[in-house]
């Protein structure tokens, strides 16, 4: 049902803002949208045919809209709400579409008029995935029942799978599911860049779960850097997860190079038992061979593949174990990268022969240990950048790696989108 005489405003005409604008317009709503004033003419020329009300700035959007959504980078949310918040229509509903809710709520509290209702949201996927069937967090922070119901009804136009959370729960779950996941994928990209080779030409990255690593790393590097920087640096709960991942990898790598084989095996198997149980031959719920075989960018024949230690995956399991956290508890708020990440960790640990090969390669293969040293260096470098809260450093590292991988980014994004859609379709109720 479309709410009558109800205009939706979107401040920020980036990829996610335009995804929302199209969905709301298709549902039958009047949509007011803007970006920075210098993009006004560009937006009119580019999107004028869509039937959107393209306005000059956030003042114009805020004054006439009944439901205003700030679709801006998390790093900018405070500045932008400070500028436009005072123009909010009396009694309107305001939401944000940032991936970190603590600074967003703080900005709303500080700069929005008291008569404004705050019902915020977060589509937990990127702009290249249709909103239908994907998780959407709805967060009631300050609203009466009438306006809360109106916000939920308007957001139903996205046809997403709704999860109702507090903003604190949202930030905890996104920290648990996204912080270490993103760190792993971006560090893989940096490690490849540092060594000057592309993974689709390396025999260690040409089959099975290695294809997922490559495709998801490319997917992230095909996106905007600020999406990942905001979550890592601004989420107050993410640093604990990131620190644990770095420490877990450090422990495993020290065991590898120090020849502490039994300690390495014991820690990996303790993590496996904690997360997956002692009996791990059950049917996998996330990934199977049919899906994995469709995901490949490799230019090397499959029969030439070489063993991989999968140190990034072993470290993820040890991190969850040390934090006493079951990753399955967070599938309610899964993002596509997390679902794929958990899927390949699960695939490795639930195939006994593959896990043993991974452990043996990590402990005995000197070439792999040298490769893993570069990955370890990349992880610790990203960890230090995030710990320092350096947005500029994050941007420089991200864009440098993206440039190295640039000629495969779109292909990797397309492949990962295909797999994510297959996973979504497979898990929808009949």
XYZ file of C-alpha atoms in Angstrom:
430
model
C 0.000 0.000 0.000
C 1.306 3.435 -0.978
C 0.778 6.139 1.641
C -1.314 8.963 0.206
C 0.141 12.472 -0.091
C 3.406 11.156 1.295
C 6.621 12.422 -0.269
C 9.937 10.662 0.270
C 13.120 12.727 0.238
C 16.621 11.387 -0.321
C 19.678 13.477 0.477
C 22.546 11.936 -1.430
C 22.218 10.727 -5.018
C 25.041 8.225 -4.935
C 24.625 4.570 -5.835
C 22.518 3.630 -2.796
C 20.512 6.839 -2.909
C 19.570 6.180 -6.517
C 18.743 2.535 -5.777
C 16.280 3.728 -3.126
C 14.914 6.480 -5.365
C 14.117 4.051 -8.166
C 12.425 1.559 -5.844
C 10.253 4.192 -4.151
C 9.318 5.737 -7.492
C 8.378 2.334 -8.914
C 6.148 1.762 -5.886
C 4.238 4.963 -6.668
C 5.737 7.524 -4.306
C 6.731 11.089 -5.125
C 10.489 11.143 -4.631
C 12.523 14.285 -3.962
C 16.270 13.858 -4.321
C 19.413 15.972 -4.272
C 23.153 15.711 -4.045
C 25.686 18.493 -3.608
C 24.489 21.716 -5.316
C 27.250 21.541 -7.933
C 25.732 18.266 -9.230
C 22.234 19.699 -9.757
C 22.486 20.116 -13.539
C 24.273 16.774 -13.896
C 21.501 14.964 -12.009
C 18.806 16.631 -14.096
C 20.484 15.533 -17.307
C 21.230 12.021 -16.067
C 18.053 11.153 -14.167
C 15.429 13.639 -15.318
C 13.667 10.974 -17.374
C 12.960 8.854 -14.261
C 10.216 11.144 -12.993
C 12.082 12.106 -9.819
C 11.850 15.588 -8.316
C 15.506 16.579 -8.593
C 16.153 19.475 -6.237
C 19.135 21.727 -5.731
C 20.085 20.869 -2.159
C 19.102 19.272 1.132
C 17.186 22.357 2.254
C 14.723 21.944 -0.597
C 14.379 18.198 0.041
C 13.948 18.612 3.800
C 11.296 21.331 3.621
C 8.813 19.384 1.484
C 9.401 15.693 2.299
C 7.433 13.627 4.818
C 10.112 10.944 5.086
C 13.728 12.071 4.657
C 16.548 9.573 4.180
C 20.173 10.697 4.479
C 22.068 8.464 2.049
C 25.547 9.835 2.618
C 28.933 8.447 3.725
C 29.102 7.762 7.455
C 32.138 10.026 7.736
C 30.025 12.980 6.524
C 26.762 12.346 8.362
C 27.369 14.832 11.180
C 28.321 17.703 8.887
C 25.414 17.132 6.485
C 22.728 16.755 9.170
C 24.084 19.880 10.851
C 23.627 21.773 7.587
C 20.190 20.539 6.510
C 18.578 19.208 9.673
C 17.120 22.548 10.743
C 15.100 22.697 7.511
C 13.277 19.432 8.276
C 9.537 19.631 7.715
C 7.599 19.799 10.971
C 6.553 16.327 12.119
C 8.517 14.547 9.390
C 10.252 11.190 9.746
C 14.033 11.085 9.331
C 16.255 8.084 8.618
C 19.831 7.468 7.627
C 21.289 4.824 5.364
C 24.765 4.697 6.877
C 26.372 1.427 7.916
C 27.250 2.756 11.386
C 24.365 3.965 13.509
C 26.029 5.409 16.607
C 27.406 8.573 14.917
C 24.216 8.838 12.862
C 21.964 8.806 15.938
C 24.269 11.276 17.664
C 23.957 13.646 14.701
C 20.158 13.290 14.627
C 19.923 13.939 18.354
C 22.109 17.008 18.111
C 20.798 18.705 14.981
C 17.190 17.653 14.289
C 14.211 19.566 15.760
C 12.427 17.919 18.667
C 9.211 17.405 16.695
C 10.958 15.144 14.149
C 10.459 11.371 14.321
C 13.589 9.228 13.977
C 13.091 5.801 12.393
C 16.329 4.884 10.711
C 17.328 1.963 8.498
C 20.152 0.110 6.796
C 19.953 -2.063 3.688
C 22.687 -4.570 4.394
C 23.952 -4.976 0.849
C 25.521 -2.888 -1.879
C 23.853 -0.877 -4.649
C 24.434 -3.533 -7.305
C 22.067 -5.986 -5.608
C 18.296 -5.676 -5.804
C 16.702 -4.807 -2.453
C 14.141 -7.615 -2.814
C 14.758 -10.400 -0.323
C 17.872 -8.773 1.134
C 18.123 -7.888 4.856
C 16.898 -4.443 5.886
C 17.413 -3.266 9.458
C 14.706 -0.906 10.734
C 15.531 0.985 13.910
C 12.915 2.877 15.903
C 14.738 5.486 17.944
C 12.320 8.378 18.575
C 8.825 8.117 17.160
C 5.168 7.747 18.054
C 3.314 4.651 16.854
C 1.619 6.406 13.938
C 4.799 7.702 12.324
C 6.670 4.490 13.051
C 4.033 2.519 11.149
C 4.235 5.031 8.304
C 8.009 4.580 8.065
C 7.722 0.787 8.055
C 5.000 0.933 5.406
C 7.074 3.214 3.178
C 10.144 1.002 3.526
C 8.079 -2.035 2.567
C 8.339 -0.726 -1.007
C 11.887 -2.111 -1.007
C 10.486 -5.657 -0.604
C 13.352 -6.490 1.724
C 13.526 -8.983 4.573
C 13.038 -6.758 7.605
C 14.939 -7.105 10.875
C 13.940 -4.886 13.797
C 16.876 -3.772 15.934
C 18.071 -1.063 18.281
C 20.953 1.019 16.976
C 23.253 -0.579 19.568
C 22.301 -4.076 18.384
C 22.851 -3.006 14.790
C 26.366 -1.738 15.433
C 27.302 -4.832 17.445
C 26.086 -7.218 14.737
C 27.674 -5.269 11.887
C 30.946 -5.179 13.831
C 30.778 -8.951 14.318
C 29.861 -9.707 10.701
C 31.645 -7.057 8.672
C 34.767 -5.782 10.433
C 37.040 -8.836 10.119
C 35.339 -9.946 6.883
C 36.197 -6.716 5.101
C 39.681 -6.648 6.641
C 40.384 -10.109 5.230
C 39.212 -9.328 1.698
C 40.932 -5.951 1.409
C 44.147 -7.434 2.829
C 44.102 -10.159 0.187
C 43.934 -7.470 -2.481
C 46.781 -5.518 -0.918
C 48.926 -8.646 -0.613
C 48.474 -9.378 -4.325
C 49.325 -5.783 -5.144
C 52.441 -5.783 -2.950
C 53.723 -8.905 -4.716
C 52.855 -7.567 -8.137
C 50.780 -10.517 -9.341
C 47.133 -10.980 -10.167
C 45.474 -13.897 -8.360
C 43.766 -15.255 -11.475
C 47.272 -16.033 -12.773
C 48.467 -17.715 -9.556
C 47.972 -21.502 -9.227
C 47.118 -21.053 -5.519
C 43.972 -19.072 -6.372
C 42.363 -20.880 -9.279
C 39.714 -23.218 -7.907
C 36.957 -23.748 -5.361
C 36.905 -21.436 -2.373
C 39.873 -19.486 -3.737
C 37.589 -18.246 -6.504
C 35.277 -16.806 -3.849
C 38.158 -14.979 -2.188
C 39.182 -13.425 -5.493
C 35.665 -12.467 -6.610
C 34.658 -10.945 -3.264
C 37.917 -9.004 -2.949
C 37.321 -7.588 -6.420
C 33.723 -6.780 -5.493
C 34.861 -4.716 -2.521
C 37.540 -2.890 -4.507
C 34.964 -2.073 -7.185
C 32.975 -0.187 -4.530
C 33.510 3.163 -2.826
C 36.283 3.247 -0.254
C 34.270 5.259 2.272
C 31.686 2.466 2.639
C 34.278 0.235 4.289
C 36.284 2.964 6.006
C 33.228 4.263 7.831
C 32.316 0.882 9.235
C 35.869 0.031 10.299
C 36.824 3.379 11.808
C 33.547 4.840 13.083
C 31.848 1.767 14.551
C 32.906 1.828 18.217
C 32.521 -1.963 18.457
C 34.502 -2.909 15.349
C 37.994 -2.401 16.746
C 37.692 -5.297 19.210
C 36.824 -7.665 16.363
C 39.622 -6.308 14.170
C 42.186 -6.560 16.944
C 41.172 -10.150 17.661
C 41.515 -11.096 13.991
C 45.007 -9.588 13.794
C 46.022 -11.306 17.035
C 44.631 -14.648 15.851
C 46.575 -14.446 12.611
C 49.724 -13.389 14.467
C 49.478 -16.403 16.765
C 48.952 -18.832 13.889
C 51.750 -17.340 11.794
C 54.203 -17.472 14.686
C 53.362 -21.144 15.191
C 53.955 -21.740 11.465
C 57.414 -20.191 11.258
C 58.522 -21.386 14.711
C 57.764 -24.990 13.826
C 55.168 -25.344 16.582
C 53.112 -27.852 14.648
C 51.146 -29.332 17.518
C 50.199 -25.940 18.936
C 48.989 -24.849 15.490
C 46.899 -27.987 14.999
C 45.437 -27.833 18.494
C 44.304 -24.216 18.117
C 42.751 -24.802 14.682
C 40.862 -27.898 15.827
C 39.673 -26.240 19.021
C 38.230 -23.425 16.906
C 36.654 -25.956 14.532
C 35.000 -27.893 17.357
C 33.678 -24.702 18.946
C 32.096 -23.322 15.768
C 31.098 -26.403 13.783
C 30.993 -29.191 16.361
C 32.975 -32.415 16.413
C 30.793 -34.050 13.769
C 31.237 -31.841 10.715
C 30.146 -34.092 7.883
C 26.679 -32.516 7.836
C 25.259 -30.932 4.710
C 26.590 -27.444 4.144
C 23.979 -24.681 4.285
C 25.800 -21.862 2.513
C 27.958 -23.017 -0.381
C 28.184 -26.156 -2.466
C 30.295 -27.401 -5.364
C 27.753 -26.334 -7.982
C 28.032 -22.709 -6.861
C 31.797 -22.731 -6.387
C 32.432 -24.173 -9.835
C 30.589 -21.259 -11.453
C 32.780 -18.654 -9.813
C 36.124 -18.386 -11.551
C 38.237 -15.708 -13.173
C 41.270 -17.944 -13.458
C 43.371 -18.125 -16.590
C 45.231 -21.187 -15.276
C 43.879 -24.724 -15.852
C 42.262 -26.212 -12.735
C 44.551 -29.255 -12.816
C 47.542 -26.952 -12.261
C 46.207 -25.670 -8.929
C 48.498 -25.714 -5.903
C 47.608 -26.139 -2.213
C 46.806 -23.053 -0.169
C 47.127 -22.640 3.590
C 43.929 -20.561 3.711
C 45.485 -18.630 6.574
C 42.837 -15.940 6.215
C 40.078 -18.500 6.843
C 41.873 -20.282 9.671
C 42.385 -16.909 11.361
C 38.686 -16.097 11.038
C 37.720 -19.313 12.827
C 40.272 -18.770 15.576
C 39.044 -15.175 15.979
C 35.420 -16.318 16.435
C 36.602 -18.981 18.883
C 38.616 -16.513 20.963
C 35.670 -14.111 21.086
C 33.295 -16.908 22.060
C 31.086 -16.001 19.103
C 29.116 -18.264 16.796
C 28.976 -16.649 13.342
C 25.695 -18.443 12.653
C 23.991 -16.308 15.305
C 24.553 -13.285 13.078
C 23.071 -14.673 9.859
C 19.926 -12.695 10.685
C 21.843 -9.569 9.657
C 24.138 -11.100 7.097
C 25.667 -9.062 4.320
C 26.660 -10.727 1.029
C 30.412 -10.575 1.843
C 29.819 -12.112 5.289
C 27.630 -14.880 3.894
C 30.307 -15.732 1.355
C 33.045 -15.466 3.987
C 31.262 -17.762 6.431
C 30.434 -20.037 3.512
C 34.061 -20.608 2.527
C 35.212 -20.956 6.153
C 32.483 -23.552 6.655
C 33.396 -25.299 3.405
C 37.044 -25.595 4.465
C 36.373 -26.817 7.990
C 33.641 -29.285 7.001
C 35.836 -31.020 4.416
C 38.292 -32.991 6.524
C 40.715 -33.699 3.701
C 40.812 -30.048 2.613
C 41.347 -28.843 6.177
C 44.226 -31.279 6.668
C 45.790 -30.168 3.385
C 45.462 -26.548 4.521
C 47.133 -27.261 7.869
C 49.935 -29.297 6.320
C 50.574 -26.638 3.681
C 50.749 -23.924 6.326
C 53.221 -25.901 8.426
C 55.448 -27.465 5.779
C 55.387 -25.484 2.539
C 58.061 -22.786 2.572
C 56.677 -21.053 -0.537
C 53.264 -20.746 1.115
C 54.809 -19.404 4.305
C 56.538 -16.687 2.269
C 53.247 -15.834 0.558
C 51.484 -15.715 3.915
C 54.112 -13.347 5.284
C 52.996 -10.760 2.725
C 49.335 -11.345 3.618
C 50.168 -11.053 7.331
C 51.970 -7.762 6.626
C 48.951 -6.472 4.693
C 46.559 -7.374 7.524
C 48.680 -5.687 10.193
C 49.138 -2.621 7.983
C 45.388 -2.239 7.494
C 44.855 -2.884 11.194
C 47.224 -0.068 12.148
C 45.594 2.301 9.661
C 42.169 1.607 11.171
C 43.447 1.814 14.736
C 44.837 5.280 14.002
C 41.479 6.369 12.581
C 43.119 7.564 9.378
C 40.496 8.068 6.670
C 43.077 9.520 4.314
C 45.423 6.601 4.882
C 42.559 4.193 4.308
C 41.626 5.922 1.084
C 45.182 5.922 -0.260
C 45.713 2.223 0.494
C 42.312 1.285 -0.928
C 42.612 3.258 -4.151
C 46.178 2.096 -4.808
C 45.094 -1.544 -4.594
C 41.945 -0.872 -6.634
C 44.091 0.605 -9.389
C 46.281 -2.524 -9.481
C 43.193 -4.730 -9.850
C 41.245 -2.300 -12.036
C 40.992 -4.309 -15.268
C 39.136 -7.158 -13.507
C 36.982 -5.247 -11.023
C 33.794 -5.175 -13.079
C 34.086 -8.826 -14.069
C 34.646 -9.840 -10.453
C 31.683 -7.752 -9.323
C 29.419 -9.340 -11.925
C 30.458 -12.872 -10.952
C 29.987 -12.278 -7.242
C 26.590 -10.680 -7.899
C 25.525 -13.795 -9.784
C 26.536 -16.057 -6.911
C 24.875 -13.837 -4.313
C 21.648 -13.950 -6.314
C 21.827 -17.746 -6.494
C 22.298 -17.903 -2.715
C 19.382 -15.510 -2.169
C 17.081 -17.445 -4.507
C 18.032 -20.764 -2.944
C 17.249 -19.585 0.561
C 13.929 -17.858 -0.168
C 10.929 -19.757 1.194
C 8.910 -21.661 -1.382
